[in-house]
Amino acid sequence: MLKFLASVLDQMDLAFEHIGKGSVHDARFALMLTDNAVELAIHELANNKHAEMKAWPFREEKYPHKKELEEARGRVFEAKLKFAKLEGLVTEEQARTIALMHNFRNELYHVGLQHEAILPNLARFYFSMACGVLADYPIRYFSYWHDIQLPERSRKYFTSRGKHSPAEMGISPKPAERWKPSAGTRRRRRSGL
């Protein structure tokens, strides 16, 4: 879990930096990084649920979204997003926004720079919305291996507990709070990333 958290924080921190630069090219890069972080999070949600079901077979028997879970573990983005909505990580409105931004990001990536006039605002908007989703990401456990190397950008979001643990659950200061002044982030229900 720690490596996943560090990877997502690393990408969001870099996206935040590019948003702050204000150029259309930086906004393009920020939007792609933000979208990738969201996709990694919703894919990890499915992997975590799958591991939970395998660890507790009696839960798997009663779980109503087995088919959607298996589809979310694949490569199709829409299936991952549908599962994130079923699990309550994203609302219907957030899911629509993420789908639109994902398609827009793919267009930017494959076709090149377009819609230059609105791209910086879109990047800020998507980043802000993604911060809200990631702040609600359910962290059910916190695991790592002994010699884990965290990406340098993500280290500032973790508090060291000494020689045995490179980080602890209390990420301080919370990334969403650090990014709030220039991204307009709002926190919702749970405490996540």
mmCIF file of N, CA and C in Angstrom, residues 41-156:
data_model
loop_
_atom_site.group_PDB
_atom_site.id
_atom_site.type_symbol
_atom_site.label_atom_id
_atom_site.label_comp_id
_atom_site.label_asym_id
_atom_site.label_seq_id
_atom_site.Cartn_x
_atom_site.Cartn_y
_atom_site.Cartn_z
ATOM 1 N N ALA A 41 -5.525 4.874 -8.905
ATOM 2 C CA ALA A 41 -6.303 4.748 -7.665
ATOM 3 C C ALA A 41 -7.517 3.856 -7.858
ATOM 4 N N ILE A 42 -8.242 4.030 -8.960
ATOM 5 C CA ILE A 42 -9.440 3.203 -9.127
ATOM 6 C C ILE A 42 -9.074 1.761 -9.483
ATOM 7 N N HIS A 43 -7.933 1.563 -10.124
ATOM 8 C CA HIS A 43 -7.470 0.193 -10.375
ATOM 9 C C HIS A 43 -7.046 -0.474 -9.063
ATOM 10 N N GLU A 44 -6.339 0.273 -8.219
ATOM 11 C CA GLU A 44 -5.915 -0.268 -6.919
ATOM 12 C C GLU A 44 -7.114 -0.595 -6.034
ATOM 13 N N LEU A 45 -8.173 0.200 -6.137
ATOM 14 C CA LEU A 45 -9.400 -0.073 -5.393
ATOM 15 C C LEU A 45 -9.927 -1.472 -5.736
ATOM 16 N N ALA A 46 -9.938 -1.789 -7.018
ATOM 17 C CA ALA A 46 -10.405 -3.116 -7.455
ATOM 18 C C ALA A 46 -9.462 -4.213 -6.969
ATOM 19 N N ASN A 47 -8.169 -3.983 -7.058
ATOM 20 C CA ASN A 47 -7.213 -4.993 -6.588
ATOM 21 C C ASN A 47 -7.354 -5.233 -5.092
ATOM 22 N N ASN A 48 -7.556 -4.174 -4.333
ATOM 23 C CA ASN A 48 -7.723 -4.319 -2.887
ATOM 24 C C ASN A 48 -9.001 -5.082 -2.539
ATOM 25 N N LYS A 49 -10.074 -4.785 -3.262
ATOM 26 C CA LYS A 49 -11.337 -5.491 -3.015
ATOM 27 C C LYS A 49 -11.189 -6.971 -3.374
ATOM 28 N N HIS A 50 -10.494 -7.252 -4.459
ATOM 29 C CA HIS A 50 -10.248 -8.642 -4.868
ATOM 30 C C HIS A 50 -9.464 -9.388 -3.780
ATOM 31 N N ALA A 51 -8.424 -8.759 -3.252
ATOM 32 C CA ALA A 51 -7.626 -9.383 -2.192
ATOM 33 C C ALA A 51 -8.470 -9.619 -0.947
ATOM 34 N N GLU A 52 -9.335 -8.668 -0.632
ATOM 35 C CA GLU A 52 -10.234 -8.813 0.520
ATOM 36 C C GLU A 52 -11.176 -10.000 0.325
ATOM 37 N N MET A 53 -11.718 -10.135 -0.859
ATOM 38 C CA MET A 53 -12.647 -11.240 -1.141
ATOM 39 C C MET A 53 -11.941 -12.588 -1.047
ATOM 40 N N LYS A 54 -10.704 -12.648 -1.518
ATOM 41 C CA LYS A 54 -9.943 -13.908 -1.452
ATOM 42 C C LYS A 54 -9.557 -14.250 -0.012
ATOM 43 N N ALA A 55 -9.305 -13.227 0.793
ATOM 44 C CA ALA A 55 -8.930 -13.461 2.188
ATOM 45 C C ALA A 55 -10.128 -13.868 3.048
ATOM 46 N N TRP A 56 -11.312 -13.430 2.650
ATOM 47 C CA TRP A 56 -12.526 -13.709 3.412
ATOM 48 C C TRP A 56 -13.577 -14.316 2.468
ATOM 49 N N PRO A 57 -13.457 -15.598 2.141
ATOM 50 C CA PRO A 57 -14.366 -16.227 1.167
ATOM 51 C C PRO A 57 -15.848 -16.082 1.507
ATOM 52 N N PHE A 58 -16.199 -16.018 2.783
ATOM 53 C CA PHE A 58 -17.620 -15.863 3.132
ATOM 54 C C PHE A 58 -18.155 -14.502 2.665
ATOM 55 N N ARG A 59 -17.304 -13.495 2.587
ATOM 56 C CA ARG A 59 -17.719 -12.191 2.053
ATOM 57 C C ARG A 59 -17.913 -12.257 0.541
ATOM 58 N N GLU A 60 -17.043 -13.012 -0.108
ATOM 59 C CA GLU A 60 -17.114 -13.123 -1.562
ATOM 60 C C GLU A 60 -18.438 -13.759 -1.995
ATOM 61 N N GLU A 61 -18.901 -14.733 -1.235
ATOM 62 C CA GLU A 61 -20.160 -15.405 -1.569
ATOM 63 C C GLU A 61 -21.330 -14.427 -1.621
ATOM 64 N N LYS A 62 -21.327 -13.455 -0.727
ATOM 65 C CA LYS A 62 -22.441 -12.508 -0.632
ATOM 66 C C LYS A 62 -22.207 -11.221 -1.417
ATOM 67 N N TYR A 63 -21.018 -11.045 -1.963
ATOM 68 C CA TYR A 63 -20.685 -9.782 -2.628
ATOM 69 C C TYR A 63 -21.479 -9.645 -3.930
ATOM 70 N N PRO A 64 -22.249 -8.552 -4.080
ATOM 71 C CA PRO A 64 -23.154 -8.439 -5.225
ATOM 72 C C PRO A 64 -22.505 -7.981 -6.539
ATOM 73 N N HIS A 65 -21.233 -7.545 -6.510
ATOM 74 C CA HIS A 65 -20.625 -6.979 -7.710
ATOM 75 C C HIS A 65 -19.410 -7.783 -8.187
ATOM 76 N N LYS A 66 -19.492 -9.100 -8.124
ATOM 77 C CA LYS A 66 -18.364 -9.956 -8.519
ATOM 78 C C LYS A 66 -17.955 -9.736 -9.971
ATOM 79 N N LYS A 67 -18.933 -9.683 -10.852
ATOM 80 C CA LYS A 67 -18.642 -9.498 -12.277
ATOM 81 C C LYS A 67 -17.970 -8.147 -12.521
ATOM 82 N N GLU A 68 -18.501 -7.098 -11.921
ATOM 83 C CA GLU A 68 -17.939 -5.762 -12.086
ATOM 84 C C GLU A 68 -16.529 -5.681 -11.502
ATOM 85 N N LEU A 69 -16.297 -6.405 -10.396
ATOM 86 C CA LEU A 69 -14.976 -6.436 -9.785
ATOM 87 C C LEU A 69 -13.956 -7.060 -10.737
ATOM 88 N N GLU A 70 -14.301 -8.186 -11.302
ATOM 89 C CA GLU A 70 -13.372 -8.842 -12.241
ATOM 90 C C GLU A 70 -13.105 -7.968 -13.458
ATOM 91 N N GLU A 71 -14.128 -7.325 -13.973
ATOM 92 C CA GLU A 71 -13.942 -6.439 -15.120
ATOM 93 C C GLU A 71 -13.054 -5.245 -14.750
ATOM 94 N N ALA A 72 -13.194 -4.727 -13.542
ATOM 95 C CA ALA A 72 -12.401 -3.575 -13.100
ATOM 96 C C ALA A 72 -10.928 -3.915 -12.958
ATOM 97 N N ARG A 73 -10.603 -5.161 -12.766
ATOM 98 C CA ARG A 73 -9.207 -5.573 -12.634
ATOM 99 C C ARG A 73 -8.532 -5.709 -13.992
ATOM 100 N N GLY A 74 -9.286 -5.548 -15.058
ATOM 101 C CA GLY A 74 -8.730 -5.636 -16.402
ATOM 102 C C GLY A 74 -8.173 -4.308 -16.872
ATOM 103 N N ARG A 75 -8.147 -4.125 -18.193
ATOM 104 C CA ARG A 75 -7.513 -2.952 -18.784
ATOM 105 C C ARG A 75 -8.506 -1.875 -19.242
ATOM 106 N N VAL A 76 -9.792 -2.127 -19.114
ATOM 107 C CA VAL A 76 -10.792 -1.191 -19.627
ATOM 108 C C VAL A 76 -11.094 -0.124 -18.565
ATOM 109 N N PHE A 77 -10.807 1.122 -18.911
ATOM 110 C CA PHE A 77 -10.974 2.234 -17.978
ATOM 111 C C PHE A 77 -12.412 2.368 -17.500
ATOM 112 N N GLU A 78 -13.365 2.243 -18.410
ATOM 113 C CA GLU A 78 -14.776 2.416 -18.049
ATOM 114 C C GLU A 78 -15.213 1.410 -16.991
ATOM 115 N N ALA A 79 -14.688 0.184 -17.072
ATOM 116 C CA ALA A 79 -15.020 -0.845 -16.081
ATOM 117 C C ALA A 79 -14.460 -0.473 -14.706
ATOM 118 N N LYS A 80 -13.258 0.073 -14.685
ATOM 119 C CA LYS A 80 -12.652 0.517 -13.424
ATOM 120 C C LYS A 80 -13.482 1.633 -12.798
ATOM 121 N N LEU A 81 -13.898 2.575 -13.639
ATOM 122 C CA LEU A 81 -14.678 3.719 -13.165
ATOM 123 C C LEU A 81 -16.054 3.285 -12.658
ATOM 124 N N LYS A 82 -16.675 2.350 -13.367
ATOM 125 C CA LYS A 82 -17.973 1.823 -12.933
ATOM 126 C C LYS A 82 -17.852 1.172 -11.558
ATOM 127 N N PHE A 83 -16.784 0.413 -11.359
ATOM 128 C CA PHE A 83 -16.574 -0.240 -10.079
ATOM 129 C C PHE A 83 -16.331 0.783 -8.963
ATOM 130 N N ALA A 84 -15.544 1.820 -9.248
ATOM 131 C CA ALA A 84 -15.285 2.865 -8.247
ATOM 132 C C ALA A 84 -16.583 3.540 -7.829
ATOM 133 N N LYS A 85 -17.496 3.677 -8.780
ATOM 134 C CA LYS A 85 -18.809 4.267 -8.464
ATOM 135 C C LYS A 85 -19.622 3.301 -7.604
ATOM 136 N N LEU A 86 -19.619 2.031 -7.946
ATOM 137 C CA LEU A 86 -20.356 1.031 -7.157
ATOM 138 C C LEU A 86 -19.833 0.949 -5.722
ATOM 139 N N GLU A 87 -18.531 1.126 -5.565
ATOM 140 C CA GLU A 87 -17.917 1.051 -4.236
ATOM 141 C C GLU A 87 -18.035 2.364 -3.459
ATOM 142 N N GLY A 88 -18.540 3.403 -4.102
ATOM 143 C CA GLY A 88 -18.753 4.668 -3.419
ATOM 144 C C GLY A 88 -17.547 5.589 -3.358
ATOM 145 N N LEU A 89 -16.476 5.267 -4.089
ATOM 146 C CA LEU A 89 -15.321 6.162 -4.108
ATOM 147 C C LEU A 89 -15.636 7.433 -4.872
ATOM 148 N N VAL A 90 -16.422 7.299 -5.944
ATOM 149 C CA VAL A 90 -16.798 8.468 -6.738
ATOM 150 C C VAL A 90 -18.315 8.540 -6.854
ATOM 151 N N THR A 91 -18.808 9.755 -6.962
ATOM 152 C CA THR A 91 -20.232 9.978 -7.178
ATOM 153 C C THR A 91 -20.521 9.854 -8.676
ATOM 154 N N GLU A 92 -21.793 9.870 -9.030
ATOM 155 C CA GLU A 92 -22.187 9.836 -10.441
ATOM 156 C C GLU A 92 -21.588 11.031 -11.188
ATOM 157 N N GLU A 93 -21.674 12.201 -10.577
ATOM 158 C CA GLU A 93 -21.140 13.419 -11.201
ATOM 159 C C GLU A 93 -19.621 13.331 -11.364
ATOM 160 N N GLN A 94 -18.932 12.867 -10.332
ATOM 161 C CA GLN A 94 -17.480 12.717 -10.426
ATOM 162 C C GLN A 94 -17.111 11.694 -11.499
ATOM 163 N N ALA A 95 -17.862 10.607 -11.579
ATOM 164 C CA ALA A 95 -17.585 9.578 -12.592
ATOM 165 C C ALA A 95 -17.725 10.155 -14.002
ATOM 166 N N ARG A 96 -18.759 10.959 -14.226
ATOM 167 C CA ARG A 96 -18.928 11.594 -15.542
ATOM 168 C C ARG A 96 -17.759 12.531 -15.838
ATOM 169 N N THR A 97 -17.347 13.304 -14.847
ATOM 170 C CA THR A 97 -16.223 14.227 -15.028
ATOM 171 C C THR A 97 -14.945 13.464 -15.327
ATOM 172 N N ILE A 98 -14.687 12.422 -14.575
ATOM 173 C CA ILE A 98 -13.482 11.619 -14.784
ATOM 174 C C ILE A 98 -13.497 11.004 -16.178
ATOM 175 N N ALA A 99 -14.629 10.482 -16.608
ATOM 176 C CA ALA A 99 -14.729 9.886 -17.949
ATOM 177 C C ALA A 99 -14.442 10.933 -19.026
ATOM 178 N N LEU A 100 -15.021 12.120 -18.881
ATOM 179 C CA LEU A 100 -14.772 13.193 -19.849
ATOM 180 C C LEU A 100 -13.310 13.610 -19.854
ATOM 181 N N MET A 101 -12.735 13.787 -18.681
ATOM 182 C CA MET A 101 -11.337 14.204 -18.588
ATOM 183 C C MET A 101 -10.397 13.117 -19.102
ATOM 184 N N HIS A 102 -10.749 11.856 -18.870
ATOM 185 C CA HIS A 102 -9.924 10.749 -19.375
ATOM 186 C C HIS A 102 -9.936 10.744 -20.907
ATOM 187 N N ASN A 103 -11.099 10.940 -21.490
ATOM 188 C CA ASN A 103 -11.181 11.003 -22.953
ATOM 189 C C ASN A 103 -10.433 12.222 -23.486
ATOM 190 N N PHE A 104 -10.559 13.343 -22.802
ATOM 191 C CA PHE A 104 -9.848 14.549 -23.196
ATOM 192 C C PHE A 104 -8.339 14.328 -23.091
ATOM 193 N N ARG A 105 -7.913 13.705 -22.019
ATOM 194 C CA ARG A 105 -6.486 13.396 -21.832
ATOM 195 C C ARG A 105 -5.972 12.500 -22.944
ATOM 196 N N ASN A 106 -6.744 11.478 -23.319
ATOM 197 C CA ASN A 106 -6.323 10.603 -24.420
ATOM 198 C C ASN A 106 -6.201 11.369 -25.724
ATOM 199 N N GLU A 107 -7.128 12.295 -25.950
ATOM 200 C CA GLU A 107 -7.068 13.124 -27.147
ATOM 201 C C GLU A 107 -5.802 13.984 -27.136
ATOM 202 N N LEU A 108 -5.499 14.584 -25.997
ATOM 203 C CA LEU A 108 -4.286 15.390 -25.880
ATOM 204 C C LEU A 108 -3.035 14.549 -26.116
ATOM 205 N N TYR A 109 -3.043 13.359 -25.583
ATOM 206 C CA TYR A 109 -1.877 12.486 -25.666
ATOM 207 C C TYR A 109 -1.661 11.985 -27.089
ATOM 208 N N HIS A 110 -2.737 11.577 -27.749
ATOM 209 C CA HIS A 110 -2.606 10.963 -29.071
ATOM 210 C C HIS A 110 -2.682 11.943 -30.226
ATOM 211 N N VAL A 111 -3.456 13.012 -30.084
ATOM 212 C CA VAL A 111 -3.652 13.950 -31.182
ATOM 213 C C VAL A 111 -2.753 15.173 -31.023
ATOM 214 N N GLY A 112 -2.421 15.517 -29.806
ATOM 215 C CA GLY A 112 -1.582 16.684 -29.561
ATOM 216 C C GLY A 112 -2.384 17.816 -28.948
ATOM 217 N N LEU A 113 -1.721 18.932 -28.835
ATOM 218 C CA LEU A 113 -2.290 20.086 -28.158
ATOM 219 C C LEU A 113 -3.508 20.631 -28.892
ATOM 220 N N GLN A 114 -4.600 20.738 -28.159
ATOM 221 C CA GLN A 114 -5.833 21.316 -28.672
ATOM 222 C C GLN A 114 -6.497 22.081 -27.541
ATOM 223 N N HIS A 115 -7.416 22.961 -27.898
ATOM 224 C CA HIS A 115 -8.189 23.706 -26.896
ATOM 225 C C HIS A 115 -7.274 24.471 -25.935
ATOM 226 N N GLU A 116 -6.232 25.107 -26.493
ATOM 227 C CA GLU A 116 -5.228 25.786 -25.680
ATOM 228 C C GLU A 116 -5.824 26.826 -24.732
ATOM 229 N N ALA A 117 -6.859 27.499 -25.158
ATOM 230 C CA ALA A 117 -7.429 28.582 -24.345
ATOM 231 C C ALA A 117 -8.016 28.076 -23.026
ATOM 232 N N ILE A 118 -8.563 26.878 -23.019
ATOM 233 C CA ILE A 118 -9.211 26.375 -21.799
ATOM 234 C C ILE A 118 -8.382 25.329 -21.057
ATOM 235 N N LEU A 119 -7.296 24.875 -21.645
ATOM 236 C CA LEU A 119 -6.527 23.783 -21.049
ATOM 237 C C LEU A 119 -6.007 24.091 -19.637
ATOM 238 N N PRO A 120 -5.437 25.269 -19.355
ATOM 239 C CA PRO A 120 -4.996 25.526 -17.974
ATOM 240 C C PRO A 120 -6.138 25.457 -16.955
ATOM 241 N N ASN A 121 -7.303 25.976 -17.317
ATOM 242 C CA ASN A 121 -8.446 25.907 -16.395
ATOM 243 C C ASN A 121 -8.947 24.478 -16.233
ATOM 244 N N LEU A 122 -8.953 23.712 -17.316
ATOM 245 C CA LEU A 122 -9.366 22.302 -17.222
ATOM 246 C C LEU A 122 -8.414 21.519 -16.326
ATOM 247 N N ALA A 123 -7.124 21.763 -16.473
ATOM 248 C CA ALA A 123 -6.138 21.054 -15.656
ATOM 249 C C ALA A 123 -6.342 21.369 -14.177
ATOM 250 N N ARG A 124 -6.570 22.648 -13.852
ATOM 251 C CA ARG A 124 -6.821 23.027 -12.449
ATOM 252 C C ARG A 124 -8.107 22.395 -11.922
ATOM 253 N N PHE A 125 -9.151 22.422 -12.740
ATOM 254 C CA PHE A 125 -10.432 21.847 -12.339
ATOM 255 C C PHE A 125 -10.296 20.347 -12.067
ATOM 256 N N TYR A 126 -9.668 19.618 -12.995
ATOM 257 C CA TYR A 126 -9.535 18.169 -12.839
ATOM 258 C C TYR A 126 -8.657 17.838 -11.641
ATOM 259 N N PHE A 127 -7.592 18.596 -11.464
ATOM 260 C CA PHE A 127 -6.707 18.376 -10.329
ATOM 261 C C PHE A 127 -7.474 18.556 -9.017
ATOM 262 N N SER A 128 -8.252 19.615 -8.932
ATOM 263 C CA SER A 128 -9.035 19.888 -7.732
ATOM 264 C C SER A 128 -10.034 18.765 -7.451
ATOM 265 N N MET A 129 -10.733 18.327 -8.492
ATOM 266 C CA MET A 129 -11.700 17.249 -8.321
ATOM 267 C C MET A 129 -10.992 15.947 -7.923
ATOM 268 N N ALA A 130 -9.840 15.673 -8.546
ATOM 269 C CA ALA A 130 -9.080 14.469 -8.228
ATOM 270 C C ALA A 130 -8.600 14.487 -6.781
ATOM 271 N N CYS A 131 -8.207 15.659 -6.283
ATOM 272 C CA CYS A 131 -7.797 15.767 -4.875
ATOM 273 C C CYS A 131 -8.938 15.348 -3.949
ATOM 274 N N GLY A 132 -10.159 15.755 -4.284
ATOM 275 C CA GLY A 132 -11.310 15.367 -3.479
ATOM 276 C C GLY A 132 -11.544 13.867 -3.489
ATOM 277 N N VAL A 133 -11.410 13.249 -4.656
ATOM 278 C CA VAL A 133 -11.575 11.798 -4.773
ATOM 279 C C VAL A 133 -10.469 11.077 -4.012
ATOM 280 N N LEU A 134 -9.236 11.504 -4.212
ATOM 281 C CA LEU A 134 -8.110 10.834 -3.560
ATOM 282 C C LEU A 134 -8.121 11.032 -2.047
ATOM 283 N N ALA A 135 -8.631 12.165 -1.592
ATOM 284 C CA ALA A 135 -8.746 12.387 -0.146
ATOM 285 C C ALA A 135 -9.726 11.392 0.475
ATOM 286 N N ASP A 136 -10.668 10.885 -0.316
ATOM 287 C CA ASP A 136 -11.654 9.916 0.159
ATOM 288 C C ASP A 136 -11.238 8.465 -0.060
ATOM 289 N N TYR A 137 -10.040 8.246 -0.618
ATOM 290 C CA TYR A 137 -9.616 6.885 -0.924
ATOM 291 C C TYR A 137 -9.516 6.075 0.364
ATOM 292 N N PRO A 138 -10.173 4.918 0.412
ATOM 293 C CA PRO A 138 -10.162 4.119 1.649
ATOM 294 C C PRO A 138 -8.834 3.388 1.843
ATOM 295 N N ILE A 139 -8.166 3.701 2.925
ATOM 296 C CA ILE A 139 -6.915 3.009 3.264
ATOM 297 C C ILE A 139 -7.247 2.042 4.392
ATOM 298 N N ARG A 140 -7.308 0.763 4.058
ATOM 299 C CA ARG A 140 -7.708 -0.251 5.048
ATOM 300 C C ARG A 140 -6.514 -0.883 5.755
ATOM 301 N N TYR A 141 -5.368 -0.798 5.138
ATOM 302 C CA TYR A 141 -4.153 -1.342 5.740
ATOM 303 C C TYR A 141 -2.980 -0.547 5.206
ATOM 304 N N PHE A 142 -1.845 -0.728 5.832
ATOM 305 C CA PHE A 142 -0.665 0.029 5.454
ATOM 306 C C PHE A 142 0.506 -0.936 5.495
ATOM 307 N N SER A 143 0.944 -1.396 4.338
ATOM 308 C CA SER A 143 2.024 -2.381 4.294
ATOM 309 C C SER A 143 3.187 -1.852 3.475
ATOM 310 N N TYR A 144 4.350 -2.385 3.751
ATOM 311 C CA TYR A 144 5.560 -2.019 3.027
ATOM 312 C C TYR A 144 6.586 -3.108 3.277
ATOM 313 N N TRP A 145 7.673 -3.106 2.534
ATOM 314 C CA TRP A 145 8.747 -4.037 2.802
ATOM 315 C C TRP A 145 9.943 -3.256 3.324
ATOM 316 N N HIS A 146 10.878 -3.957 3.911
ATOM 317 C CA HIS A 146 11.955 -3.350 4.691
ATOM 318 C C HIS A 146 12.737 -2.261 3.943
ATOM 319 N N ASP A 147 13.259 -2.536 2.785
ATOM 320 C CA ASP A 147 14.132 -1.584 2.089
ATOM 321 C C ASP A 147 13.410 -0.783 1.016
ATOM 322 N N ILE A 148 12.158 -0.463 1.231
ATOM 323 C CA ILE A 148 11.385 0.280 0.232
ATOM 324 C C ILE A 148 12.015 1.656 0.000
ATOM 325 N N GLN A 149 12.067 2.052 -1.243
ATOM 326 C CA GLN A 149 12.555 3.370 -1.619
ATOM 327 C C GLN A 149 11.369 4.187 -2.122
ATOM 328 N N LEU A 150 11.034 5.234 -1.414
ATOM 329 C CA LEU A 150 9.928 6.087 -1.812
ATOM 330 C C LEU A 150 10.408 7.097 -2.847
ATOM 331 N N PRO A 151 9.560 7.445 -3.833
ATOM 332 C CA PRO A 151 9.934 8.500 -4.764
ATOM 333 C C PRO A 151 10.205 9.789 -3.983
ATOM 334 N N GLU A 152 11.206 10.525 -4.411
ATOM 335 C CA GLU A 152 11.625 11.707 -3.654
ATOM 336 C C GLU A 152 10.506 12.715 -3.430
ATOM 337 N N ARG A 153 9.700 12.969 -4.444
ATOM 338 C CA ARG A 153 8.613 13.944 -4.316
ATOM 339 C C ARG A 153 7.614 13.548 -3.236
ATOM 340 N N SER A 154 7.369 12.259 -3.095
ATOM 341 C CA SER A 154 6.334 11.809 -2.157
ATOM 342 C C SER A 154 6.810 11.797 -0.713
ATOM 343 N N ARG A 155 8.105 11.804 -0.489
ATOM 344 C CA ARG A 155 8.632 11.700 0.884
ATOM 345 C C ARG A 155 8.132 12.808 1.800
ATOM 346 N N LYS A 156 7.931 13.991 1.250
ATOM 347 C CA LYS A 156 7.520 15.118 2.098
ATOM 348 C C LYS A 156 6.112 14.957 2.659
#
